[in-house]
Short mmCIF file of C-alpha atoms in Angstrom, two decimals:
data_model
loop_
_atom_site.label_atom_id
_atom_site.label_comp_id
_atom_site.label_asym_id
_atom_site.label_seq_id
_atom_site.Cartn_x
_atom_site.Cartn_y
_atom_site.Cartn_z
CA MET A 28 40.14 171.64 95.38
CA HIS A 29 42.87 173.85 93.97
CA THR A 30 44.77 176.53 95.82
CA SER A 31 45.07 179.55 93.53
CA VAL A 32 48.34 181.42 93.99
CA LEU A 33 49.28 184.80 92.54
CA VAL A 34 53.05 185.17 92.05
CA PRO A 35 54.21 188.62 90.90
CA LEU A 36 57.67 188.45 89.31
CA ASN A 37 60.24 190.76 87.79
CA ASP A 38 63.93 190.40 87.00
CA SER A 39 65.13 191.04 90.56
CA VAL A 40 67.12 188.90 92.98
CA SER A 41 64.07 188.71 95.25
CA SER A 42 61.94 187.27 92.42
CA LYS A 43 64.61 184.64 91.76
CA ALA A 44 64.62 183.77 95.47
CA LEU A 45 60.82 183.48 95.39
CA LEU A 46 60.91 181.14 92.40
CA ASP A 47 63.61 179.04 94.08
CA PHE A 48 61.44 178.86 97.22
CA ILE A 49 58.42 177.65 95.24
CA ILE A 50 60.54 175.00 93.52
CA GLU A 51 62.38 173.78 96.61
CA LYS A 52 60.12 174.43 99.62
CA SER A 53 56.56 175.22 98.56
CA PRO A 54 54.13 173.75 101.09
CA PHE A 55 51.46 173.13 98.43
CA ALA A 56 50.76 169.72 96.96
CA ASP A 57 51.74 169.72 93.30
CA ASP A 58 48.37 168.45 92.07
CA SER A 59 46.32 170.98 94.05
CA ILE A 60 47.95 174.26 93.05
CA GLU A 61 47.09 176.77 90.32
CA ILE A 62 49.80 179.41 89.87
CA THR A 63 49.47 182.68 88.01
CA LEU A 64 52.82 184.27 87.24
CA LEU A 65 52.26 188.01 86.92
CA HIS A 66 54.32 190.94 85.76
CA VAL A 67 52.97 194.46 86.22
CA PHE A 68 54.25 197.38 84.20
CA ARG A 69 54.32 200.73 85.94
CA LYS A 70 54.51 204.11 84.34
CA PRO A 71 58.08 204.51 83.03
CA THR A 72 60.51 206.77 84.80
CA SER A 73 62.19 209.58 82.91
CA GLY A 74 65.40 207.52 82.95
CA GLU A 75 63.65 204.60 81.29
CA GLU A 76 62.12 206.88 78.69
CA LEU A 77 65.60 208.21 77.91
CA MET A 78 66.56 204.67 76.91
CA GLY A 79 64.45 205.24 73.81
CA LYS A 80 61.33 204.00 72.10
CA LYS A 81 62.91 200.73 70.95
CA PHE A 82 63.95 199.88 74.53
CA MET A 83 60.42 200.55 75.80
CA GLU A 84 58.83 198.50 73.01
CA GLU A 85 61.06 195.50 73.83
CA GLN A 86 60.02 195.32 77.48
CA PRO A 87 56.78 193.31 77.10
CA GLU A 88 58.57 190.58 75.13
CA ARG A 89 61.46 190.61 77.61
CA PHE A 90 59.14 190.05 80.57
CA ARG A 91 56.99 187.51 78.70
CA ASN A 92 60.20 185.50 78.20
CA LEU A 93 61.04 185.91 81.90
CA LEU A 94 57.61 184.52 82.88
CA GLU A 95 57.89 181.69 80.33
CA ASN A 96 61.29 180.74 81.76
CA ALA A 97 59.83 180.78 85.28
CA LYS A 98 56.99 178.52 84.12
CA ASN A 99 59.47 176.14 82.49
CA ARG A 100 61.45 175.93 85.73
CA LEU A 101 58.30 175.13 87.70
CA VAL A 102 57.44 172.37 85.24
CA GLU A 103 60.93 170.90 84.88
CA GLU A 104 62.35 171.36 88.39
CA ARG A 105 59.21 171.14 90.56
CA GLY A 106 57.17 168.84 88.33
CA LEU A 107 54.08 171.03 88.18
CA ALA A 108 51.65 170.43 85.34
CA PRO A 109 52.01 173.16 82.69
CA GLU A 110 48.25 173.57 82.47
CA HIS A 111 48.24 174.63 86.14
CA ILE A 112 50.62 177.54 85.52
CA HIS A 113 49.27 180.68 83.90
CA ILE A 114 51.12 183.74 82.65
CA GLN A 115 49.72 187.24 82.85
CA LEU A 116 51.46 190.38 81.64
CA LEU A 117 49.78 193.68 82.57
CA THR A 118 51.22 195.94 79.88
CA GLU A 119 48.85 198.86 80.50
CA PRO A 120 51.00 200.81 82.98
CA TYR A 121 49.87 201.29 86.56
CA PRO A 122 51.02 204.20 88.75
CA SER A 123 52.83 201.59 90.86
CA VAL A 124 53.50 197.86 90.77
CA THR A 125 51.64 197.49 94.05
CA GLU A 126 48.47 199.02 92.60
CA GLY A 127 48.67 196.65 89.64
CA ILE A 128 49.05 193.59 91.86
CA ILE A 129 46.15 194.65 94.10
CA ASP A 130 43.92 195.41 91.11
CA TYR A 131 44.66 192.08 89.44
CA PHE A 132 44.22 190.21 92.74
CA ASN A 133 40.82 191.84 93.30
CA LYS A 134 39.65 190.93 89.78
CA GLY A 135 40.68 187.28 90.22
CA ASN A 136 39.92 184.49 92.61
CA PHE A 137 43.19 183.92 94.46
CA ASP A 138 43.77 182.25 97.80
CA ILE A 139 47.25 183.61 98.45
CA VAL A 140 49.87 186.01 97.10
CA MET A 141 53.53 184.97 97.22
CA ILE A 142 56.08 187.75 96.74
CA GLY A 143 59.82 188.16 97.05
CA ARG A 144 61.38 190.87 99.18
CA LYS A 145 64.93 192.14 99.35
CA LYS A 146 66.44 193.48 102.51
CA MET A 147 66.13 197.27 102.62
CA SER A 148 67.39 199.90 104.96
CA LYS A 149 64.79 202.05 106.70
CA SER A 150 65.68 204.99 104.46
CA GLU A 151 65.36 202.88 101.27
CA GLU A 152 62.01 201.59 102.47
CA PHE A 153 60.85 205.14 103.23
CA VAL A 154 61.90 206.51 99.84
CA LEU A 155 61.13 203.52 97.61
CA GLY A 156 58.29 201.91 99.54
CA ASP A 157 57.98 198.20 100.14
CA ILE A 158 55.57 196.28 97.95
CA SER A 159 55.29 193.35 100.36
CA VAL A 160 54.33 195.58 103.30
CA LYS A 161 51.76 197.41 101.16
CA LEU A 162 50.24 194.09 100.06
CA VAL A 163 50.00 192.80 103.63
CA ARG A 164 48.22 196.00 104.63
CA SER A 165 45.94 196.21 101.59
CA LEU A 166 44.85 192.60 101.14
CA ASP A 167 43.05 192.16 104.44
CA ASN A 168 41.18 188.97 103.64
CA THR A 169 43.97 186.90 102.18
CA SER A 170 47.34 185.46 103.04
CA VAL A 171 50.52 187.05 101.75
CA LEU A 172 53.62 184.90 101.88
CA VAL A 173 56.80 186.99 101.74
CA VAL A 174 60.08 185.28 100.79
CA LYS A 175 63.15 187.24 101.81
CA SER A 176 66.27 187.25 99.70
CA GLY A 177 69.80 187.98 100.93
#
Protein backbone atom coordinates (compact mmCIF):
# COMPACT_ATOMS: atom_id res chain seq x y z
CA MET A 1 0.00 0.00 0.00
CA HIS A 2 1.48 3.30 -1.09
CA THR A 3 1.03 6.64 0.61
CA SER A 4 0.42 9.26 -2.08
CA VAL A 5 1.92 12.64 -1.19
CA LEU A 6 1.38 15.94 -3.00
CA VAL A 7 4.35 18.30 -2.61
CA PRO A 8 3.85 21.79 -4.08
CA LEU A 9 7.20 23.51 -4.70
CA ASN A 10 8.53 26.81 -5.97
CA ASP A 11 11.90 28.52 -5.73
CA SER A 12 11.42 29.81 -2.17
CA VAL A 13 13.34 29.20 1.03
CA SER A 14 10.30 27.42 2.46
CA SER A 15 10.23 24.97 -0.47
CA LYS A 16 13.93 24.23 0.08
CA ALA A 17 13.22 23.61 3.78
CA LEU A 18 10.36 21.27 2.81
CA LEU A 19 12.58 19.28 0.46
CA ASP A 20 15.29 19.07 3.13
CA PHE A 21 12.67 17.81 5.60
CA ILE A 22 11.51 15.08 3.22
CA ILE A 23 15.11 13.99 2.63
CA GLU A 24 16.23 14.07 6.26
CA LYS A 25 13.16 13.45 8.42
CA SER A 26 10.24 12.12 6.39
CA PRO A 27 8.26 9.63 8.47
CA PHE A 28 7.29 7.57 5.41
CA ALA A 29 8.96 4.30 4.50
CA ASP A 30 10.89 4.73 1.27
CA ASP A 31 9.24 1.79 -0.48
CA SER A 32 5.68 2.82 0.40
CA ILE A 33 5.60 6.43 -0.79
CA GLU A 34 4.48 7.96 -4.08
CA ILE A 35 5.41 11.65 -4.35
CA THR A 36 4.04 14.14 -6.84
CA LEU A 37 6.14 17.29 -7.05
CA LEU A 38 3.86 20.09 -8.23
CA HIS A 39 4.36 23.64 -9.39
CA VAL A 40 1.32 25.84 -9.97
CA PHE A 41 1.46 28.93 -12.15
CA ARG A 42 -0.75 31.81 -11.13
CA LYS A 43 -1.85 34.69 -13.26
CA PRO A 44 1.20 36.95 -13.70
CA THR A 45 1.42 40.22 -11.86
CA SER A 46 1.91 43.44 -13.79
CA GLY A 47 5.51 43.50 -12.55
CA GLU A 48 6.14 40.05 -13.99
CA GLU A 49 4.56 41.04 -17.28
CA LEU A 50 6.90 44.04 -17.42
CA MET A 51 9.80 41.58 -17.45
CA GLY A 52 8.81 40.81 -21.02
CA LYS A 53 7.49 38.01 -23.17
CA LYS A 54 10.80 36.12 -23.23
CA PHE A 55 10.94 36.08 -19.41
CA MET A 56 7.38 34.74 -19.21
CA GLU A 57 8.05 32.07 -21.85
CA GLU A 58 11.12 30.82 -19.94
CA GLN A 59 9.24 30.21 -16.69
CA PRO A 60 7.81 26.73 -17.46
CA GLU A 61 11.27 25.39 -18.35
CA ARG A 62 12.78 27.06 -15.29
CA PHE A 63 10.29 25.41 -12.95
CA ARG A 64 10.47 22.05 -14.76
CA ASN A 65 14.22 22.13 -14.05
CA LEU A 66 13.52 23.03 -10.41
CA LEU A 67 11.20 20.02 -10.06
CA GLU A 68 13.68 17.73 -11.85
CA ASN A 69 16.43 18.87 -9.47
CA ALA A 70 14.14 18.19 -6.50
CA LYS A 71 13.41 14.71 -7.86
CA ASN A 72 17.12 14.04 -8.33
CA ARG A 73 17.80 15.06 -4.72
CA LEU A 74 15.08 12.71 -3.47
CA VAL A 75 16.59 9.86 -5.49
CA GLU A 76 20.24 10.55 -4.67
CA GLU A 77 20.03 11.81 -1.08
CA ARG A 78 16.97 9.96 0.24
CA GLY A 79 17.23 6.85 -1.93
CA LEU A 80 13.69 6.97 -3.26
CA ALA A 81 12.95 5.05 -6.44
CA PRO A 82 12.66 7.46 -9.40
CA GLU A 83 9.51 5.71 -10.62
CA HIS A 84 7.81 6.70 -7.34
CA ILE A 85 8.40 10.42 -7.91
CA HIS A 86 6.22 12.25 -10.40
CA ILE A 87 6.50 15.79 -11.73
CA GLN A 88 3.51 17.94 -12.57
CA LEU A 89 3.66 21.49 -13.90
CA LEU A 90 0.33 23.33 -14.07
CA THR A 91 1.15 25.93 -16.72
CA GLU A 92 -2.44 27.08 -17.28
CA PRO A 93 -2.51 29.96 -14.77
CA TYR A 94 -4.79 29.84 -11.75
CA PRO A 95 -6.05 32.96 -9.96
CA SER A 96 -3.93 31.84 -6.99
CA VAL A 97 -1.44 29.10 -6.19
CA THR A 98 -3.76 27.85 -3.46
CA GLU A 99 -6.62 27.35 -5.93
CA GLY A 100 -4.31 25.39 -8.22
CA ILE A 101 -3.13 23.12 -5.42
CA ILE A 102 -6.69 22.46 -4.22
CA ASP A 103 -7.92 21.79 -7.76
CA TYR A 104 -5.08 19.37 -8.51
CA PHE A 105 -5.51 17.66 -5.13
CA ASN A 106 -9.24 17.16 -5.75
CA LYS A 107 -8.59 15.66 -9.20
CA GLY A 108 -6.03 13.20 -7.82
CA ASN A 109 -5.94 10.52 -5.19
CA PHE A 110 -3.62 11.89 -2.52
CA ASP A 111 -3.35 10.92 1.13
CA ILE A 112 -1.47 13.98 2.34
CA VAL A 113 -0.20 17.39 1.23
CA MET A 114 3.20 18.55 2.46
CA ILE A 115 3.96 22.25 2.09
CA GLY A 116 6.63 24.66 3.23
CA ARG A 117 5.81 27.85 5.11
CA LYS A 118 7.92 30.86 5.90
CA LYS A 119 7.45 32.91 9.00
CA MET A 120 5.21 35.90 8.29
CA SER A 121 4.12 38.86 10.31
CA LYS A 122 0.40 39.26 10.90
CA SER A 123 0.29 42.14 8.42
CA GLU A 124 2.13 40.12 5.73
CA GLU A 125 -0.26 37.23 6.29
CA PHE A 126 -3.25 39.57 6.03
CA VAL A 127 -2.06 41.19 2.80
CA LEU A 128 -0.43 38.21 1.08
CA GLY A 129 -2.47 35.36 2.53
CA ASP A 130 -0.99 32.12 3.75
CA ILE A 131 -1.23 29.13 1.45
CA SER A 132 -0.70 26.59 4.24
CA VAL A 133 -3.54 28.00 6.35
CA LYS A 134 -5.86 28.06 3.33
CA LEU A 135 -5.01 24.42 2.56
CA VAL A 136 -5.66 23.31 6.14
CA ARG A 137 -9.04 25.02 6.02
CA SER A 138 -10.01 23.86 2.53
CA LEU A 139 -8.88 20.23 2.54
CA ASP A 140 -11.12 18.97 5.31
CA ASN A 141 -10.72 15.25 4.71
CA THR A 142 -6.96 15.02 4.43
CA SER A 143 -3.80 15.71 6.35
CA VAL A 144 -1.68 18.75 5.60
CA LEU A 145 1.86 18.67 6.92
CA VAL A 146 3.36 22.16 7.16
CA VAL A 147 7.15 22.51 7.41
CA LYS A 148 8.26 25.87 8.74
CA SER A 149 11.40 27.54 7.52
CA GLY A 150 13.46 30.13 9.41
